[in-house]
Short mmCIF file of C-alpha atoms and ligand atoms in Angstrom, two decimals:
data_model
loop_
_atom_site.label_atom_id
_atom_site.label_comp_id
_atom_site.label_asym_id
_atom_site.label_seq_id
_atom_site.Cartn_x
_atom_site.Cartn_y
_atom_site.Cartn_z
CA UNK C 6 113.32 -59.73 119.77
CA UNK C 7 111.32 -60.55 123.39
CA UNK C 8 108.63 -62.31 122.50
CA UNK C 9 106.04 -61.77 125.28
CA UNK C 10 102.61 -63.96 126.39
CA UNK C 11 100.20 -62.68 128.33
CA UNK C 12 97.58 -64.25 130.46
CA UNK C 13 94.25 -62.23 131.68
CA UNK C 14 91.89 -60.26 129.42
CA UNK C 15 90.71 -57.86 131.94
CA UNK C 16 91.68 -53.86 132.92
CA UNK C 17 95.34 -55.78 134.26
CA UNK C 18 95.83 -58.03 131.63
CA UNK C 19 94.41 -55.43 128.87
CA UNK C 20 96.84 -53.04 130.30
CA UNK C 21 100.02 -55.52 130.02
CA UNK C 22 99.42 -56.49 126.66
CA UNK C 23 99.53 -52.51 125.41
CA UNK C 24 102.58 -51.51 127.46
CA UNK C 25 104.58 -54.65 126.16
CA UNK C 26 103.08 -54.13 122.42
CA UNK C 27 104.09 -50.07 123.09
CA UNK C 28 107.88 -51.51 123.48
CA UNK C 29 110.57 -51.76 120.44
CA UNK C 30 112.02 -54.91 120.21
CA UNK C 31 109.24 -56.57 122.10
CA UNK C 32 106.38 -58.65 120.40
CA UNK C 33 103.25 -59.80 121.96
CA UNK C 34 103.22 -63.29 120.40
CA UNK C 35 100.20 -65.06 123.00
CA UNK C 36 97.16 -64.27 124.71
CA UNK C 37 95.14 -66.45 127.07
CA UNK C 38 91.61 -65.66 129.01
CA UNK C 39 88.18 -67.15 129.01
CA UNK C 40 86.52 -64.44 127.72
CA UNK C 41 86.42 -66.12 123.92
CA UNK C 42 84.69 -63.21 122.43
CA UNK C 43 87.61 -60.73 124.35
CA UNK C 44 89.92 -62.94 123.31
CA UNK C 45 89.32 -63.12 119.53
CA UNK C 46 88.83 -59.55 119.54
CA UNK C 47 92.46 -58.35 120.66
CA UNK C 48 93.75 -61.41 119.23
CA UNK C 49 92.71 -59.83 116.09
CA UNK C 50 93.39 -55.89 116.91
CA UNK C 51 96.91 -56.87 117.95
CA UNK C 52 97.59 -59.76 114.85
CA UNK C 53 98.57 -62.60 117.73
CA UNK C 54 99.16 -65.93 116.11
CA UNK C 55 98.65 -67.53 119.58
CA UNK C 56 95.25 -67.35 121.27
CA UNK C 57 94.26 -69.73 124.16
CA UNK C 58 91.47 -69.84 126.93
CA UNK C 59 93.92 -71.85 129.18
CA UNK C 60 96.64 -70.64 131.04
CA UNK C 61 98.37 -74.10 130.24
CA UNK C 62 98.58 -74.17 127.05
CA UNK C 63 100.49 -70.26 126.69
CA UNK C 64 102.88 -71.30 129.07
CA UNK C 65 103.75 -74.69 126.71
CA UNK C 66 104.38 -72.66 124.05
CA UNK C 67 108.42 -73.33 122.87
CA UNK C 68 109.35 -69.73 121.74
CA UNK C 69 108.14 -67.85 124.43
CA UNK C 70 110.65 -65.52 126.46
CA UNK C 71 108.32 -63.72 128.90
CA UNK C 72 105.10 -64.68 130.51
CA UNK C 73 102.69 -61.96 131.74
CA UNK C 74 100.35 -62.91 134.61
CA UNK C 75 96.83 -60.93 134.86
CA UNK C 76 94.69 -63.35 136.23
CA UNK C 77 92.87 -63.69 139.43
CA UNK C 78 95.11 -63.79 142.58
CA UNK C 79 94.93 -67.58 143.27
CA UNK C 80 96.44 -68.49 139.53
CA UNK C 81 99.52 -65.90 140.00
CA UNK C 82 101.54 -69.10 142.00
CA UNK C 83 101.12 -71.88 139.25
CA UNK C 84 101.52 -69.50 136.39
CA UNK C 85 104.63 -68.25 137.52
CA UNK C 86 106.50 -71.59 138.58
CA UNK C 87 105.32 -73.37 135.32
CA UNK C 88 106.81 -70.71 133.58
CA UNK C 89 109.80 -70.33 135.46
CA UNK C 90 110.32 -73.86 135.41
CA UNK C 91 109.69 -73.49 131.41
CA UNK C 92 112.48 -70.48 131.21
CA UNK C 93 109.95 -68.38 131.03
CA UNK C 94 110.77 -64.67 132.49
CA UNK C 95 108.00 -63.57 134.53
CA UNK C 96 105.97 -60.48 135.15
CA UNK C 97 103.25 -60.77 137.71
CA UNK C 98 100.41 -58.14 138.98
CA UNK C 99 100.35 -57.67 142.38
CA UNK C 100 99.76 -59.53 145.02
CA UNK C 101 102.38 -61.39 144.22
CA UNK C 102 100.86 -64.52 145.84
CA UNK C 103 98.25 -65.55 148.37
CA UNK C 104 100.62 -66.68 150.95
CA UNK C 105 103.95 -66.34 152.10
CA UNK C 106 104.82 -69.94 151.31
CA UNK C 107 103.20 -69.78 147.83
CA UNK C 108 105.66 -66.00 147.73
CA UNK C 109 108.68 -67.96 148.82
CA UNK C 110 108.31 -70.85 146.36
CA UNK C 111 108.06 -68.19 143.24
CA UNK C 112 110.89 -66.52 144.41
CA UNK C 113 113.12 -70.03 144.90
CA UNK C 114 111.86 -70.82 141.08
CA UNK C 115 113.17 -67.23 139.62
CA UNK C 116 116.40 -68.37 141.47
CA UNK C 117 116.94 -72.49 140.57
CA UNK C 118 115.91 -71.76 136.91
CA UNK C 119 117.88 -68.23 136.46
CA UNK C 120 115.39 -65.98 135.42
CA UNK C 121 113.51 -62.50 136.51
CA UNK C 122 110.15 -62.63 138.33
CA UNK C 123 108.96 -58.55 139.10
CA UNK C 124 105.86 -57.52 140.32
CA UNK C 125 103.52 -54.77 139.02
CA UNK C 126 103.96 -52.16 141.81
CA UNK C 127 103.12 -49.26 139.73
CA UNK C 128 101.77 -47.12 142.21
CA UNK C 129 105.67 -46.23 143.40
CA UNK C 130 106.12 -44.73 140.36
CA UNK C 131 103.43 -42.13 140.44
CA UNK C 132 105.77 -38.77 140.10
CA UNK C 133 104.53 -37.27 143.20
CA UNK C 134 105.59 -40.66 144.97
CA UNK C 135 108.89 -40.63 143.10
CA UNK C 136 109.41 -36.65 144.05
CA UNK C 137 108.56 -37.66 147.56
CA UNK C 138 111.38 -40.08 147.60
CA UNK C 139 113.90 -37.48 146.04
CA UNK C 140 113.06 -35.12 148.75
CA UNK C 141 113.66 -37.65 150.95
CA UNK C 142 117.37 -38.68 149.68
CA UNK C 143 118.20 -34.78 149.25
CA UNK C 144 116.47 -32.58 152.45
CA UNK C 145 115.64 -35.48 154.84
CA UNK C 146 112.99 -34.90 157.22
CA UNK C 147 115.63 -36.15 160.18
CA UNK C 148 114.49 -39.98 161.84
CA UNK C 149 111.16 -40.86 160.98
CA UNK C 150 109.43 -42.27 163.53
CA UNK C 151 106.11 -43.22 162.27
CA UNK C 152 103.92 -43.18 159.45
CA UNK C 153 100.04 -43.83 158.16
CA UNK C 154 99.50 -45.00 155.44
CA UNK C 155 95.84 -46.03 153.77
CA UNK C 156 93.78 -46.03 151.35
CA UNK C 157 90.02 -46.04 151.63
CA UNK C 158 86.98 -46.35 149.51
CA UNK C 159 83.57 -45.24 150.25
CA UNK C 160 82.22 -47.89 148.16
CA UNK C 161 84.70 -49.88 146.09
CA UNK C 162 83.74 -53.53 146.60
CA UNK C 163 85.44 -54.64 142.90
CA UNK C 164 82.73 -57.12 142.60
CA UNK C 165 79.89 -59.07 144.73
CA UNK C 166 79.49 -62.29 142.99
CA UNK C 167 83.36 -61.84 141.29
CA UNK C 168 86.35 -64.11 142.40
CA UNK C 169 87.26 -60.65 144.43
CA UNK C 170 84.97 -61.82 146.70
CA UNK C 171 86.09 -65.37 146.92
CA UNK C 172 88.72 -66.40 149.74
CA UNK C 173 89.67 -69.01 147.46
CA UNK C 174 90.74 -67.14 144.53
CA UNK C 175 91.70 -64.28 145.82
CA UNK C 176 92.73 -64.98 149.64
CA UNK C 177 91.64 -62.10 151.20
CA UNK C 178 89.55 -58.91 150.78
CA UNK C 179 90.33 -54.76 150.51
CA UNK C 180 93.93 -55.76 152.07
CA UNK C 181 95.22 -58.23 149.85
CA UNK C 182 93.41 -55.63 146.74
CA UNK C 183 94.94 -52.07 147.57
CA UNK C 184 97.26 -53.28 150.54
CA UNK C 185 100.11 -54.27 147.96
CA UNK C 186 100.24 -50.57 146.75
CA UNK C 187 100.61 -48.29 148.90
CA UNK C 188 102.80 -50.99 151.45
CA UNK C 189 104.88 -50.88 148.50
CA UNK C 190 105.06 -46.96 148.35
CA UNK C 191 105.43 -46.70 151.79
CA UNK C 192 108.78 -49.27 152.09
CA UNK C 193 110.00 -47.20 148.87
CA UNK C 194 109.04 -43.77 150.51
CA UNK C 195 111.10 -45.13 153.79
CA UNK C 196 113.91 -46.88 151.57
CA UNK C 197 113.61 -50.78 152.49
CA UNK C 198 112.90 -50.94 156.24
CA UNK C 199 111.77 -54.63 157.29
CA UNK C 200 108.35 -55.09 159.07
CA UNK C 201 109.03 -57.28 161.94
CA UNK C 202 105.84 -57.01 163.27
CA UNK C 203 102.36 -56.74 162.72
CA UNK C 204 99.36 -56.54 165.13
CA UNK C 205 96.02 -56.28 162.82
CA UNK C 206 92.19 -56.82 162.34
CA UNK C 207 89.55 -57.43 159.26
CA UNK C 208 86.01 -56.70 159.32
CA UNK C 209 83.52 -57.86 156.55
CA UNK C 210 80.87 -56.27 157.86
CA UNK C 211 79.23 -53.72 154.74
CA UNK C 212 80.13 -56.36 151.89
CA UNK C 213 78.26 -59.15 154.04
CA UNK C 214 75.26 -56.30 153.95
CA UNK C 215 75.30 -55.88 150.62
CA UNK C 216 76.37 -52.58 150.75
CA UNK C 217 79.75 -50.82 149.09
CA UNK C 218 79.81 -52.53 145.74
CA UNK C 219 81.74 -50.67 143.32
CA UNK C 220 78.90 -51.24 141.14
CA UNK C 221 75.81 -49.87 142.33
CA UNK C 222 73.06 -52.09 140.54
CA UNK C 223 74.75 -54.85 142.41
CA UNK C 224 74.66 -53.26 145.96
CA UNK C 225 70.57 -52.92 145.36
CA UNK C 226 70.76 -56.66 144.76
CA UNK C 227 68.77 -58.62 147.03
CA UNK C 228 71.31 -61.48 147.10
CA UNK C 229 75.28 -60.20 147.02
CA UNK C 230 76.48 -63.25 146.47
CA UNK C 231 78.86 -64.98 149.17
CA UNK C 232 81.26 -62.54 150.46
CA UNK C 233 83.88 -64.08 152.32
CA UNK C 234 86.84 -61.69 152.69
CA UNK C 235 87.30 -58.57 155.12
CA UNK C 236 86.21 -55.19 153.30
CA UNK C 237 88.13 -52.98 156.15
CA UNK C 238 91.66 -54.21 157.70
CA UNK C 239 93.64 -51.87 160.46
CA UNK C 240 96.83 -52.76 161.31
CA UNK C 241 99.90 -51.31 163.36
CA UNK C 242 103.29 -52.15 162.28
CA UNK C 243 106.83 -52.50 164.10
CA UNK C 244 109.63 -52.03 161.73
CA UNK C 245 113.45 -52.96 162.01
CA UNK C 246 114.39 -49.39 162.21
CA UNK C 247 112.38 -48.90 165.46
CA UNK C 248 109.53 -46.92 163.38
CA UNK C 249 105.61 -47.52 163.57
CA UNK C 250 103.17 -47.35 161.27
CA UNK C 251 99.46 -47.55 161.27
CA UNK C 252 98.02 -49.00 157.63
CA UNK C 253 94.44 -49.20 157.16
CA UNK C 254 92.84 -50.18 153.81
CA UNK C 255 88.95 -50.07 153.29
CA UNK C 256 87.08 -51.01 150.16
CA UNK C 257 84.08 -49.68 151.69
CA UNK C 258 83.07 -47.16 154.33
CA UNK C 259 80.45 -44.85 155.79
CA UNK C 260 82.84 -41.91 156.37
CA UNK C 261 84.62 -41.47 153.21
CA UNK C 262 83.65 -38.82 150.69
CA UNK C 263 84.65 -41.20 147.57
CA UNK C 264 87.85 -42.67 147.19
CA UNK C 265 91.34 -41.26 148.71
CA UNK C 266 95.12 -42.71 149.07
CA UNK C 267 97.11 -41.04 151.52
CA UNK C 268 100.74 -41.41 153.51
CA UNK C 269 102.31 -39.39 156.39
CA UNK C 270 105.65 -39.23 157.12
CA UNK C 271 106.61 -38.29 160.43
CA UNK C 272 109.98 -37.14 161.02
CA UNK C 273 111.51 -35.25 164.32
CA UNK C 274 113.13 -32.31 161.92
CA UNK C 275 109.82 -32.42 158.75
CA UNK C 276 107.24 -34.17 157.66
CA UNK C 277 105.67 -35.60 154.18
CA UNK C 278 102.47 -36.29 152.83
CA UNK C 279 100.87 -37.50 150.24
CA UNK C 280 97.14 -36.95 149.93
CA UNK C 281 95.61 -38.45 146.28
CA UNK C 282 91.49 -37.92 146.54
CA UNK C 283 89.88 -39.66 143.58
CA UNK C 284 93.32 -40.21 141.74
CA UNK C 285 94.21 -36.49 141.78
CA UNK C 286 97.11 -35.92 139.56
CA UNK C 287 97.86 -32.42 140.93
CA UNK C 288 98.40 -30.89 144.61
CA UNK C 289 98.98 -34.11 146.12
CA UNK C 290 101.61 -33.59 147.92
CA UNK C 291 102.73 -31.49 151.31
CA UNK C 292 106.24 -30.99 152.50
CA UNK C 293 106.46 -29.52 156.55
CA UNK C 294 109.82 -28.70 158.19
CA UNK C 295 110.14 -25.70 161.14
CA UNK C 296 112.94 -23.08 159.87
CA UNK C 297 114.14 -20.58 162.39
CA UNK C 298 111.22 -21.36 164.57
CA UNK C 299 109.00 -20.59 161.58
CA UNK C 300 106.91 -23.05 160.42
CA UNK C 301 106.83 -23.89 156.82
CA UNK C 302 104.71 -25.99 154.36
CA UNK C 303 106.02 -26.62 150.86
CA UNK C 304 103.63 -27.18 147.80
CA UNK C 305 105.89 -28.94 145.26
CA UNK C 306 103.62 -28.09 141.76
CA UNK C 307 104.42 -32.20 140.63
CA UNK C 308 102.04 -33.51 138.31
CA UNK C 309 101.58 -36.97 138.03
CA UNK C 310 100.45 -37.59 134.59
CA UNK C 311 98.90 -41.30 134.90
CA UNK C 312 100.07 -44.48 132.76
CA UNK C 313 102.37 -46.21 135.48
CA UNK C 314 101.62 -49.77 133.89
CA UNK C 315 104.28 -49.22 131.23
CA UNK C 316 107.44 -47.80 132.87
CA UNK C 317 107.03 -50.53 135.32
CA UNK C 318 106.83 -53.15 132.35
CA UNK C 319 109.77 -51.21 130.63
CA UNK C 320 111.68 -51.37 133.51
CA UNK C 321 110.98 -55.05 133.92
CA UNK C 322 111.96 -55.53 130.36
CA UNK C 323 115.38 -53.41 130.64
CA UNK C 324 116.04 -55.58 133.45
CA UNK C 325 115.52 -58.49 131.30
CA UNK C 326 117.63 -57.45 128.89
CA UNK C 327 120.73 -56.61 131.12
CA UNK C 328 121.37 -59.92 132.13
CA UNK C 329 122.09 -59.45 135.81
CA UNK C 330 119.15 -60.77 136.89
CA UNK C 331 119.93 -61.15 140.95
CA UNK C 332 117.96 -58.41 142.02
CA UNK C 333 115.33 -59.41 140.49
CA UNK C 334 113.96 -62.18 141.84
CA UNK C 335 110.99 -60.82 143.54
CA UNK C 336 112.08 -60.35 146.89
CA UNK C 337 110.87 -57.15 147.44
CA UNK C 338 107.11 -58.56 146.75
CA UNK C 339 107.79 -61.80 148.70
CA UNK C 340 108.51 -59.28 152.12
CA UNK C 341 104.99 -57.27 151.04
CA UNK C 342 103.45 -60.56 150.98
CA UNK C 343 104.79 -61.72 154.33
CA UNK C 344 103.55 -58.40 155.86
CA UNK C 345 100.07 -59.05 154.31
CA UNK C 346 99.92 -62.84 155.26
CA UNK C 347 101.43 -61.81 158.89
CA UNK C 348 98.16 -59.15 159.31
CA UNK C 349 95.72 -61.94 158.35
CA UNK C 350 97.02 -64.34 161.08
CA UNK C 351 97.14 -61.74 163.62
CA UNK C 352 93.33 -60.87 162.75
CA UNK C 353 92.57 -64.54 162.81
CA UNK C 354 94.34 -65.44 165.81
CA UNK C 355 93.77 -62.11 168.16
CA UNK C 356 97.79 -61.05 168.82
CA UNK C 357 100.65 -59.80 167.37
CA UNK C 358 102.36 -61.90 164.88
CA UNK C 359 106.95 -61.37 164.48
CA UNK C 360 107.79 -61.70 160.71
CA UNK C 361 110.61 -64.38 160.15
CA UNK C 362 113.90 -62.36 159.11
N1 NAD T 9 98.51 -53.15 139.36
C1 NAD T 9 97.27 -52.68 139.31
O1 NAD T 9 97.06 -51.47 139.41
C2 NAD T 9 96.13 -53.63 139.13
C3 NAD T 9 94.86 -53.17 138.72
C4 NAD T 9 93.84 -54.11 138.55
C5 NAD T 9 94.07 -55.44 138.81
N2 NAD T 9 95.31 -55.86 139.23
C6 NAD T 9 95.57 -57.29 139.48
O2 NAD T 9 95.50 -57.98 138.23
C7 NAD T 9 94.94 -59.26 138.39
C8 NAD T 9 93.71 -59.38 137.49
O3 NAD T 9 92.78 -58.38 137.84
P1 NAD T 9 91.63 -57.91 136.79
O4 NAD T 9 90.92 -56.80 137.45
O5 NAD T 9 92.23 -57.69 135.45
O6 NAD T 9 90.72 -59.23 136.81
P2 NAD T 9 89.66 -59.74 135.74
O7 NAD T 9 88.74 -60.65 136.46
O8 NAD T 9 89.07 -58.58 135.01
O9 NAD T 9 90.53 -60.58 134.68
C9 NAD T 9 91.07 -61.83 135.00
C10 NAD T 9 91.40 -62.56 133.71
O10 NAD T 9 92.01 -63.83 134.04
C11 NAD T 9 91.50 -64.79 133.09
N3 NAD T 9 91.61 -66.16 133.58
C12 NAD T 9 90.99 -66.71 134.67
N4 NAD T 9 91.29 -68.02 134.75
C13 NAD T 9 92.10 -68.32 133.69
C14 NAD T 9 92.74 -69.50 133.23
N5 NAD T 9 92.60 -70.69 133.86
N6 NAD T 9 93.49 -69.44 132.10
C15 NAD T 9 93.64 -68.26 131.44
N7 NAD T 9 93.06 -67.10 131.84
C16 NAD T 9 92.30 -67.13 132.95
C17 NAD T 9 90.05 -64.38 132.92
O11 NAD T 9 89.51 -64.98 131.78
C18 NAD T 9 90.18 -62.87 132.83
O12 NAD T 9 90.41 -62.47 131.51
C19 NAD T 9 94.66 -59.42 139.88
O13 NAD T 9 95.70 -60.10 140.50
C20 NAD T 9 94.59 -57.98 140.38
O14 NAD T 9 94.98 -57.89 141.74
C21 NAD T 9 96.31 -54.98 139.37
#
């Protein structure tokens, strides 16, 4: 039996403790959030015996093989090496960290005590994502030699007066958010190319106006609370394969229907994209290739039927359980964090900013 604590009581933290308690063998044993009403209420729905409002006291706990981290961005980095250092395997939501230094120290921990630290990058395994990548493997769309890849939000601000907001607590704005995602489905899509490069900018501009709050009683606020992070960041990327890629990820803008994820392929012999508008789980996706001098588009009919959260966490916990634990370390998530923490210093300091290899 994997017995399982999890720290964060909101939509992340909610979602890790069902996919874990959804798992045979596994038992949700801890929970830990401020929210003392929240708290006592799962507590009870789930029968924990463990229920704290610090993150401190879960991750002291003797028995525990697996701490879950769904807290706000700032608290993934000392969750995660207390816990390692405790023994504790360790499942983390995305962003891994704030920083690349805070990424690299998480990692080094997962290696000096022996244990698994993975990262919640369930967007990859949306099936049309997943199809794309079998296409990919199988047909080939010849050398790809760019790609866009964004996701945008007519008004998605998370939260005005939240520690969303805050550069503190969650070191940076929309790109830091949704940036882990779909960089992460874009290195999958184009099977583990290294960013070597990045030349980016951030604007705060509609957040600082008050406008774009997800929630709209808080966007007719008159004050919106200090916003300090960037609610649009644009960035072109050099990759070790001698690809490009333009990435641009908006919480909030005037030219956006609602809400839509997309990313383009661009290869000499095809082309794929993926188009999701408001989370479609249908007709996302578009295959392109030229046959005989014909052009062609392919509609693959793959529906993606939602509820990512727990095949990631299963995965994490299969991994757990087959003992050869070197791959998972969180490397992967320590390179998305470099690319992210690269794109802040080049919008900060006006140039292009090389990656360390
Ligand atoms: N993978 C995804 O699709 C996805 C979706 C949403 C959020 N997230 C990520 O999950 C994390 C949490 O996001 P959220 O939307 O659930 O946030 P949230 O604000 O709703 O929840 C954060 C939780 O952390 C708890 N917390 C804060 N300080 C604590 C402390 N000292 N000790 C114990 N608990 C503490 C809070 O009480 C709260 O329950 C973020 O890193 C976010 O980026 C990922």
């Amino acid at each position: 039996m994997l017995r399982v604590g999890v720290v964060g009581l909101g939509y992340a933290g909610t979602t890790h403790l069902t996919s874990f308690a959804g798992i045979p063998g596994v038992q949700v044993v801890a929970l830990a959030g401020k929210e003392t009403d929240r708290l006592a209420l799962l507590g009870a729905e789930y029968n924990l015996p463990h229920l704290f409002e610090d993150w401190e006291e879960l991750v002291a706990l003797p028995d525990l093989d697996i701490v879950s981290i769904a807290t706000p961005n700032a608290l993934h980095h000392p969750i995660a090496v207390a816990a390692l250092a405790a023994g504790k395997h360790v499942f983390c939501e995305k962003p891994l960290a704030l920083d690349t230094a805070q990424a690299a120290e998480m990692v080094q921990a997962a290696k000096t005590h022996d244990r698994v630290l993975e990262v919640a990058f369930n967007h990859r395994r949306r099936a049309d994502v997943q199809f794309a990548r079998r296409y990919l493997e199988t047909e080939g769309i010849g050398r790809i030699y760019h790609s866009r890849a964004t996701w945008k939000r007519r008004s998605g601000i998370p939260g005005l007066r939240s520690w969303f907001t805050s550069k503190t607590m969650a070191g940076g704005g929309a790109l830091i958010d949704l940036g882990p995602h779909v960089l992460d489905s874009l290195l999958f899509l184009l099977g583990e190319p290294r960013v070597v490069a990045v030349s980016a900018v951030t604007h705060g501009e509609l957040g600082r106006a008050g406008y774009g709050a997800m929630n709209r009683q808080e966007q007719m606020a008159s004050d919106t609370g200090s916003f300090e992070v960037e609610d649009l960041a644009s960035a072109l990327f050099r990759l070790d394969d001698g690809s490009s890629v333009a990435f641009e990820i908006t919480w909030a803008g005037h030219t956006v229907d609602d809400e839509d994820i997309s990313i383009e392929l661009l290869g000499v012999d095809g082309g794929v994209r993926l188009f999701v508008p408001r989370y479609a789980s249908d007709d996302t996706l578009r295959m392109y290739r030229d046959v005989d001098g014909v052009a062609v588009t392919l509609t693959p009919e793959v529906h993606v039927p939602g509820g990512e959260h727990p095949i990631v966490i299963a995965e994490f916990v299969e991994a757990v359980r087959g003992g050869d634990w070197d791959a998972h370390r969180g490397d992967f998530a320590l390179h998305r964090t470099a690319v992210l923490d690269a794109c802040y210093r080049s919008a900060d300091e006006g140039r292009e900013v090389r990656l360390e290899s």
